[in-house]
Amino acid sequence: MHNVIIIGSGPAGLTAAVYTARANLSPLMIEGSQAGGQLTLTTDVENFPGFPQGIMGPQLIQDMRAQAERFGTAFQTADVTKVDLNQRPFAVTINDEETVHARSLIVSTGASANLLGLDSESRLLGHGVSTCATCDGFFFRGQPIAVIGGGDSAMEEATFLTKFASHVTIVHRRDKLRASKIMQDKALKNEKISFRWNSVVEDMLGDDVVTGLRLRDSVTNDTTTLDCKGVFVAIGHTPNTRIFRGQIEMDANGYIQTSHGTATNVPGVFAAGDVQDPHYRQAITAAGTGCMAAIDAERFLEAEG
Ligand code: NAP
C-alpha cells in the first residue's frame, strides 16, 4: 500500500515526487517506457529559470529525477496499463502483470505532440524540427522557418515565430484553414508569413540539421523543395489519458479537467502538467502544477487521517 503513486515522469511528475518525498510520503513513481516525457525529445532548454546558460532537456530531467530519488522516491520503469479508481485504495496495474495500491494518485502522463510520422522527422527532432515555438523559436533568429498545419496552433506559432524568423511559410495540406477567423486574419495579414496550400510534406531534408522540406502539391502532384532551417510541426496534441477514460472527467479533447488546484472529479486523484493543460504546455508550468498536486495530495491524506 502506497500513500501516493505518481504516474508519469516529466517535469510535473518529478516535481510532485520531490515534494511528496520531502513530505515523507514515500512516493512510488511509475515512469512509463518513454521516461522523462517531452523534454527528453528536445535539446537546449533556455527558458527554465535557474539555468542562465541553458540546459539540455534530457539533463534537466536527469537532474530532477536525481533530486526526487535523493529524498526517497521509488521508481519503476514500466507502463501503467490499467487503473481502477472506483475503489479505494486505488488499484494501478503495471505492464498487465502486477497490481499496486495507493491512497492517492497524481496523474502526470503528459500529452504528446502529434507528428507526421516521417523517418526524417524523428531523426531531426531537436535538430531543426520542433513542436514548440515558445521553446525553440529563439534558436532560429534571422532564418527561414516552416510551420506545418492549418489550425489555431499553426497560426499562433507562425505569428509568434515572425519575431525571430526572416520569413515563415505555413505549409497546409488543404486550401482552407481550420483555424478561427481571427487567428487566420492575423496570419494572413502578416507580411512575414506566406502560405503553401495543398502541400503535403513528403520528406524533411538535411543530414544533421534541417535544410528544407520536400513538398508535394496534392492537386498537381508536382514536387518542390522549400528551404528552411526550422520546421515547427503544429498539427495538434494528444493527451495521454486513454487508461483513465470513463473514470476521470475530461474535456472533449481528452484533457483531464481539474478544479480547486489540481483536484479531479475523483477524490484523492490529482492531475498535473500537460495532461490537464491544453494552453500553456511549458516545462515550468508543468513543474508548478506538479508542486500543487503534491501539496493537494498531502492535504488530502492528512484530512483522511
Ligand atoms: P487542430 O485544430 O486539430 O488543427 C490541426 C491542424 O493540423 C489542421 O489544420 C489539420 O489539417 C492539420 N493536420 C492534422 N494532421 C495532419 C497531418 N497528418 N498532416 C498534415 N496536417 C495535419 O489542432 P490545434 O491547432 O493544435 O488546436 C487544438 C485546439 O486548441 C483547437 O480547439 C484550437 O482552437 C485550440 N487552440 C486555440 C488557440 C487560441 O485560441 N489562442 C491556440 C491554439 C490552439 P486539416 O485542417 O486538413 O484537418
Short mmCIF file of C-alpha atoms and ligand atoms in Angstrom, two decimals:
data_model
loop_
_atom_site.label_atom_id
_atom_site.label_comp_id
_atom_site.label_asym_id
_atom_site.label_seq_id
_atom_site.Cartn_x
_atom_site.Cartn_y
_atom_site.Cartn_z
CA MET A 1 0.00 0.00 0.00
CA HIS A 2 1.44 3.34 -1.07
CA ASN A 3 0.47 6.79 0.17
CA VAL A 4 0.86 8.23 -3.29
CA ILE A 5 1.59 6.83 -6.71
CA ILE A 6 2.72 9.28 -9.38
CA ILE A 7 2.04 8.16 -12.94
CA GLY A 8 4.30 9.86 -15.49
CA SER A 9 7.83 11.21 -15.19
CA GLY A 10 8.05 14.57 -16.94
CA PRO A 11 8.64 17.82 -15.03
CA ALA A 12 5.14 17.67 -13.48
CA GLY A 13 5.57 14.16 -12.08
CA LEU A 14 9.17 14.68 -10.96
CA THR A 15 8.31 17.90 -9.14
CA ALA A 16 5.39 16.14 -7.45
CA ALA A 17 7.88 13.40 -6.48
CA VAL A 18 10.34 15.87 -4.91
CA TYR A 19 7.56 17.48 -2.87
CA THR A 20 5.78 14.30 -1.75
CA ALA A 21 9.12 12.63 -0.92
CA ARG A 22 10.16 15.61 1.19
CA ALA A 23 6.77 15.37 2.94
CA ASN A 24 7.75 11.81 3.99
CA LEU A 25 5.05 10.22 1.83
CA SER A 26 7.48 7.73 0.19
CA PRO A 27 6.04 8.16 -3.30
CA LEU A 28 6.20 5.48 -5.97
CA MET A 29 6.72 6.88 -9.45
CA ILE A 30 5.78 4.76 -12.41
CA GLU A 31 7.86 6.34 -15.14
CA GLY A 32 6.45 4.88 -18.31
CA SER A 33 8.58 3.35 -21.02
CA GLN A 34 9.32 6.80 -22.54
CA ALA A 35 10.65 8.06 -19.20
CA GLY A 36 11.09 11.81 -18.85
CA GLY A 37 8.45 12.83 -21.36
CA GLN A 38 8.70 15.54 -23.99
CA LEU A 39 11.83 17.20 -22.54
CA THR A 40 13.82 14.12 -23.47
CA LEU A 41 12.98 14.81 -27.12
CA THR A 42 14.39 18.32 -27.09
CA THR A 43 17.91 19.75 -26.98
CA ASP A 44 18.63 23.16 -25.39
CA VAL A 45 16.19 24.49 -22.82
CA GLU A 46 16.82 28.20 -22.29
CA ASN A 47 13.59 29.27 -20.59
CA PHE A 48 13.64 27.15 -17.42
CA PRO A 49 14.58 29.60 -14.66
CA GLY A 50 17.77 28.85 -12.78
CA PHE A 51 19.95 27.94 -15.75
CA PRO A 52 21.41 31.18 -17.12
CA GLN A 53 23.41 29.28 -19.76
CA GLY A 54 20.50 26.96 -20.62
CA ILE A 55 20.43 23.22 -20.05
CA MET A 56 19.83 20.22 -22.30
CA GLY A 57 16.31 18.78 -21.91
CA PRO A 58 17.48 15.23 -21.05
CA GLN A 59 19.95 16.63 -18.49
CA LEU A 60 17.24 18.70 -16.81
CA ILE A 61 15.10 15.57 -16.48
CA GLN A 62 18.03 13.52 -15.18
CA ASP A 63 18.75 16.17 -12.53
CA MET A 64 15.10 16.38 -11.46
CA ARG A 65 15.00 12.59 -11.19
CA ALA A 66 18.17 12.50 -9.07
CA GLN A 67 16.64 15.15 -6.79
CA ALA A 68 13.44 13.13 -6.38
CA GLU A 69 15.47 9.98 -5.71
CA ARG A 70 17.61 11.71 -3.10
CA PHE A 71 14.54 12.28 -0.92
CA GLY A 72 13.33 8.69 -1.23
CA THR A 73 11.15 8.41 -4.33
CA ALA A 74 10.94 4.82 -5.57
CA PHE A 75 10.91 4.43 -9.36
CA GLN A 76 9.50 1.75 -11.56
CA THR A 77 10.32 1.96 -15.26
CA ALA A 78 7.17 0.44 -16.68
CA ASP A 79 3.81 1.39 -18.16
CA VAL A 80 0.57 1.62 -16.26
CA THR A 81 -1.81 -0.48 -18.33
CA LYS A 82 -4.96 -0.21 -16.20
CA VAL A 83 -6.34 1.73 -13.27
CA ASP A 84 -9.38 1.11 -11.11
CA LEU A 85 -10.49 4.34 -9.46
CA ASN A 86 -13.90 3.04 -8.40
CA GLN A 87 -12.49 1.50 -5.26
CA ARG A 88 -10.26 2.85 -2.50
CA PRO A 89 -7.40 2.26 -2.23
CA PHE A 90 -6.95 2.83 -5.97
CA ALA A 91 -5.62 -0.10 -7.99
CA VAL A 92 -2.88 0.50 -10.54
CA THR A 93 -1.85 -2.32 -12.87
CA ILE A 94 1.70 -2.22 -14.22
CA ASN A 95 2.68 -3.87 -17.53
CA ASP A 96 -0.50 -6.01 -17.31
CA GLU A 97 1.34 -8.07 -14.70
CA GLU A 98 1.39 -6.56 -11.25
CA THR A 99 -1.23 -4.52 -9.37
CA VAL A 100 -0.23 -1.99 -6.71
CA HIS A 101 -2.49 0.08 -4.47
CA ALA A 102 -2.44 3.70 -3.34
CA ARG A 103 -4.38 6.04 -1.09
CA SER A 104 -3.86 8.89 -3.56
CA LEU A 105 -2.77 9.26 -7.17
CA ILE A 106 -1.08 12.01 -9.11
CA VAL A 107 -1.64 11.72 -12.86
CA SER A 108 1.11 13.43 -14.85
CA THR A 109 1.13 11.39 -18.04
CA GLY A 110 1.52 14.45 -20.26
CA ALA A 111 0.46 14.99 -23.81
CA SER A 112 2.22 14.03 -26.99
CA ALA A 113 2.61 16.42 -29.88
CA ASN A 114 1.20 14.79 -32.98
CA LEU A 115 3.85 14.16 -35.59
CA LEU A 116 3.67 13.47 -39.31
CA GLY A 117 5.36 10.11 -38.86
CA LEU A 118 8.26 10.54 -41.29
CA ASP A 119 11.59 8.85 -40.51
CA SER A 120 13.42 12.11 -41.28
CA GLU A 121 11.16 13.93 -38.81
CA SER A 122 12.12 11.69 -35.87
CA ARG A 123 15.79 11.80 -36.92
CA LEU A 124 15.82 15.62 -37.00
CA LEU A 125 13.63 16.20 -33.92
CA GLY A 126 15.59 18.65 -31.75
CA HIS A 127 17.91 19.40 -34.70
CA GLY A 128 15.70 21.86 -36.51
CA VAL A 129 12.39 20.04 -36.09
CA SER A 130 10.37 21.21 -33.10
CA THR A 131 6.85 21.01 -31.74
CA CYS A 132 7.07 24.11 -29.53
CA ALA A 133 7.60 27.62 -30.89
CA THR A 134 7.78 29.20 -27.42
CA CYS A 135 10.58 26.79 -26.53
CA ASP A 136 12.64 26.81 -29.70
CA GLY A 137 11.75 29.88 -31.81
CA PHE A 138 14.66 31.86 -30.41
CA PHE A 139 17.17 29.42 -31.96
CA PHE A 140 16.14 30.43 -35.47
CA ARG A 141 16.82 34.17 -35.37
CA GLY A 142 17.14 35.56 -38.89
CA GLN A 143 16.43 32.17 -40.51
CA PRO A 144 13.57 30.92 -42.70
CA ILE A 145 11.11 28.70 -40.86
CA ALA A 146 8.26 26.42 -41.95
CA VAL A 147 5.20 25.71 -39.83
CA ILE A 148 3.10 22.65 -40.66
CA GLY A 149 -0.66 22.73 -40.01
CA GLY A 150 -3.76 24.82 -40.59
CA GLY A 151 -5.30 25.09 -37.13
CA ASP A 152 -5.12 27.71 -34.39
CA SER A 153 -1.81 26.32 -33.11
CA ALA A 154 -0.18 26.67 -36.52
CA MET A 155 -1.43 30.27 -36.90
CA GLU A 156 -0.36 31.16 -33.36
CA GLU A 157 3.07 29.57 -33.70
CA ALA A 158 3.68 31.13 -37.13
CA THR A 159 2.71 34.59 -35.88
CA PHE A 160 4.91 34.19 -32.81
CA LEU A 161 7.83 32.95 -34.91
CA THR A 162 7.83 36.07 -37.10
CA LYS A 163 9.53 37.78 -34.12
CA PHE A 164 12.64 35.72 -34.86
CA ALA A 165 12.47 34.33 -38.38
CA SER A 166 13.49 36.06 -41.59
CA HIS A 167 10.32 34.53 -43.05
CA VAL A 168 7.70 31.97 -42.03
CA THR A 169 5.97 29.65 -44.50
CA ILE A 170 2.83 27.89 -43.35
CA VAL A 171 2.52 24.54 -45.10
CA HIS A 172 -1.03 23.23 -45.10
CA ARG A 173 -2.39 20.07 -46.69
CA ARG A 174 -5.64 21.72 -47.87
CA ASP A 175 -6.59 25.11 -49.34
CA LYS A 176 -8.76 26.06 -46.35
CA LEU A 177 -7.62 26.76 -42.83
CA ARG A 178 -9.23 25.11 -39.83
CA ALA A 179 -8.13 27.97 -37.56
CA SER A 180 -10.60 30.50 -36.15
CA LYS A 181 -11.23 33.56 -38.33
CA ILE A 182 -9.42 35.94 -36.01
CA MET A 183 -6.25 33.81 -35.91
CA GLN A 184 -6.38 33.29 -39.69
CA ASP A 185 -6.67 37.01 -40.32
CA LYS A 186 -3.71 37.75 -38.11
CA ALA A 187 -1.52 35.29 -40.01
CA LEU A 188 -2.84 36.23 -43.47
CA LYS A 189 -2.15 39.92 -42.83
CA ASN A 190 1.37 39.36 -41.53
CA GLU A 191 3.88 40.34 -44.20
CA LYS A 192 6.45 37.89 -42.89
CA ILE A 193 4.11 34.92 -43.39
CA SER A 194 3.33 33.18 -46.67
CA PHE A 195 1.30 30.04 -47.34
CA ARG A 196 1.90 26.86 -49.31
CA TRP A 197 -1.56 25.44 -49.89
CA ASN A 198 -2.45 21.84 -50.78
CA SER A 199 1.04 20.87 -49.75
CA VAL A 200 1.98 17.55 -48.22
CA VAL A 201 5.37 17.16 -46.55
CA GLU A 202 6.98 14.18 -48.24
CA ASP A 203 10.34 14.45 -46.54
CA MET A 204 12.40 16.63 -44.21
CA LEU A 205 15.81 17.33 -45.68
CA GLY A 206 19.21 17.58 -44.01
CA ASP A 207 21.77 15.17 -42.57
CA ASP A 208 22.49 16.59 -39.11
CA VAL A 209 20.26 19.67 -39.16
CA VAL A 210 17.23 20.69 -41.18
CA THR A 211 17.92 22.35 -44.54
CA GLY A 212 14.47 22.18 -46.10
CA LEU A 213 11.30 20.27 -46.89
CA ARG A 214 10.26 18.28 -49.90
CA LEU A 215 6.64 19.16 -50.62
CA ARG A 216 4.13 17.53 -52.95
CA ASP A 217 1.24 19.55 -54.33
CA SER A 218 -1.82 17.38 -53.77
CA VAL A 219 -3.64 18.94 -56.78
CA THR A 220 -0.91 18.95 -59.46
CA ASN A 221 1.27 16.22 -57.91
CA ASP A 222 4.33 18.45 -58.51
CA THR A 223 7.21 18.11 -56.07
CA THR A 224 9.15 21.17 -54.87
CA THR A 225 11.76 21.96 -52.25
CA LEU A 226 11.22 24.63 -49.59
CA ASP A 227 14.44 25.88 -47.99
CA CYS A 228 14.17 26.39 -44.24
CA LYS A 229 16.30 25.99 -41.12
CA GLY A 230 13.48 25.27 -38.69
CA VAL A 231 10.31 23.18 -39.01
CA PHE A 232 7.56 23.54 -36.44
CA VAL A 233 5.03 20.73 -36.56
CA ALA A 234 1.74 22.16 -35.25
CA ILE A 235 -0.84 19.50 -36.11
CA GLY A 236 -2.32 19.09 -32.64
CA HIS A 237 -1.55 17.29 -29.38
CA THR A 238 -2.97 14.13 -27.87
CA PRO A 239 -3.20 13.95 -24.07
CA ASN A 240 -2.09 10.59 -22.69
CA THR A 241 -5.34 9.75 -20.93
CA ARG A 242 -6.54 6.56 -22.62
CA ILE A 243 -6.27 4.43 -19.46
CA PHE A 244 -8.36 6.93 -17.46
CA ARG A 245 -11.26 7.16 -19.91
CA GLY A 246 -14.64 6.68 -18.28
CA GLN A 247 -13.14 7.11 -14.80
CA ILE A 248 -11.89 10.72 -14.68
CA GLU A 249 -13.78 13.66 -16.19
CA MET A 250 -12.14 15.03 -19.33
CA ASP A 251 -12.90 17.74 -21.86
CA ALA A 252 -13.94 16.97 -25.43
CA ASN A 253 -10.27 16.62 -26.48
CA GLY A 254 -9.39 14.16 -23.70
CA TYR A 255 -7.62 16.59 -21.33
CA ILE A 256 -8.30 15.87 -17.65
CA GLN A 257 -10.46 18.53 -16.01
CA THR A 258 -9.22 19.93 -12.73
CA SER A 259 -10.69 22.38 -10.25
CA HIS A 260 -9.58 23.88 -6.94
CA GLY A 261 -5.93 23.48 -7.83
CA THR A 262 -5.27 20.02 -9.23
CA ALA A 263 -8.30 18.04 -7.99
CA THR A 264 -10.08 15.81 -10.49
CA ASN A 265 -13.67 14.65 -10.04
CA VAL A 266 -12.34 11.58 -8.16
CA PRO A 267 -11.43 12.48 -4.56
CA GLY A 268 -7.78 11.55 -3.98
CA VAL A 269 -6.83 11.71 -7.66
CA PHE A 270 -4.91 14.80 -8.75
CA ALA A 271 -3.67 15.81 -12.21
CA ALA A 272 -0.67 17.94 -13.11
CA GLY A 273 1.17 19.09 -16.22
CA ASP A 274 0.20 18.85 -19.86
CA VAL A 275 -2.32 16.08 -19.23
CA GLN A 276 -4.64 18.78 -17.86
CA ASP A 277 -3.28 21.80 -19.74
CA PRO A 278 -4.03 22.40 -23.41
CA HIS A 279 -2.99 26.06 -23.14
CA TYR A 280 0.47 26.70 -21.65
CA ARG A 281 2.33 23.39 -22.16
CA GLN A 282 5.61 24.60 -20.69
CA ALA A 283 8.06 22.65 -18.54
CA ILE A 284 7.88 25.35 -15.88
CA THR A 285 4.06 25.38 -15.76
CA ALA A 286 4.09 21.58 -15.60
CA ALA A 287 6.55 21.72 -12.70
CA GLY A 288 4.36 24.34 -10.99
CA THR A 289 1.24 22.19 -11.17
CA GLY A 290 3.30 19.17 -10.06
CA CYS A 291 4.12 21.04 -6.87
CA MET A 292 0.46 21.94 -6.45
CA ALA A 293 -0.63 18.31 -6.92
CA ALA A 294 1.86 17.16 -4.27
CA ILE A 295 0.55 19.67 -1.75
CA ASP A 296 -3.05 18.81 -2.67
CA ALA A 297 -2.33 15.08 -2.19
CA GLU A 298 -0.58 15.70 1.12
CA ARG A 299 -3.53 17.72 2.45
CA PHE A 300 -5.98 15.11 1.20
CA LEU A 301 -4.10 12.34 3.03
CA GLU A 302 -3.87 14.46 6.18
CA ALA A 303 -7.62 15.12 6.08
CA GLU A 304 -8.24 11.38 5.63
CA GLY A 305 -6.14 10.76 8.72
P1 NAP B 1 -6.34 21.32 -34.72
O1 NAP B 1 -7.34 22.40 -34.59
O2 NAP B 1 -6.79 19.90 -34.63
O3 NAP B 1 -5.61 21.54 -36.13
C1 NAP B 1 -4.68 20.63 -36.59
C2 NAP B 1 -4.23 21.07 -37.98
O4 NAP B 1 -3.22 20.18 -38.39
C3 NAP B 1 -5.36 21.00 -39.03
O5 NAP B 1 -5.27 22.09 -39.88
C4 NAP B 1 -5.05 19.70 -39.75
O6 NAP B 1 -5.36 19.71 -41.11
C5 NAP B 1 -3.56 19.59 -39.63
N1 NAP B 1 -3.15 18.18 -39.61
C6 NAP B 1 -3.56 17.21 -38.77
N2 NAP B 1 -2.93 16.06 -39.06
C7 NAP B 1 -2.12 16.33 -40.12
C8 NAP B 1 -1.22 15.54 -40.87
N3 NAP B 1 -1.01 14.24 -40.60
N4 NAP B 1 -0.54 16.12 -41.88
C9 NAP B 1 -0.71 17.46 -42.16
N5 NAP B 1 -1.55 18.25 -41.47
C10 NAP B 1 -2.25 17.68 -40.46
O7 NAP B 1 -5.15 21.44 -33.65
P2 NAP B 1 -4.55 22.75 -32.97
O8 NAP B 1 -4.32 23.80 -33.96
O9 NAP B 1 -3.39 22.26 -32.16
O10 NAP B 1 -5.68 23.23 -31.98
C11 NAP B 1 -6.20 22.34 -30.97
C12 NAP B 1 -7.30 23.05 -30.18
O11 NAP B 1 -6.71 24.11 -29.41
C13 NAP B 1 -8.34 23.72 -31.07
O12 NAP B 1 -9.58 23.62 -30.43
C14 NAP B 1 -7.89 25.14 -31.14
O13 NAP B 1 -8.95 26.04 -31.41
C15 NAP B 1 -7.30 25.35 -29.75
N6 NAP B 1 -6.25 26.40 -29.79
C16 NAP B 1 -6.63 27.69 -29.53
C17 NAP B 1 -5.68 28.71 -29.56
C18 NAP B 1 -6.10 30.10 -29.25
O14 NAP B 1 -7.27 30.39 -29.28
N7 NAP B 1 -5.18 31.00 -28.97
C19 NAP B 1 -4.35 28.43 -29.88
C20 NAP B 1 -4.00 27.11 -30.16
C21 NAP B 1 -4.97 26.11 -30.12
P3 NAP B 1 -6.90 19.74 -41.65
O15 NAP B 1 -7.38 21.12 -41.38
O16 NAP B 1 -6.76 19.40 -43.08
O17 NAP B 1 -7.60 18.68 -40.85
#
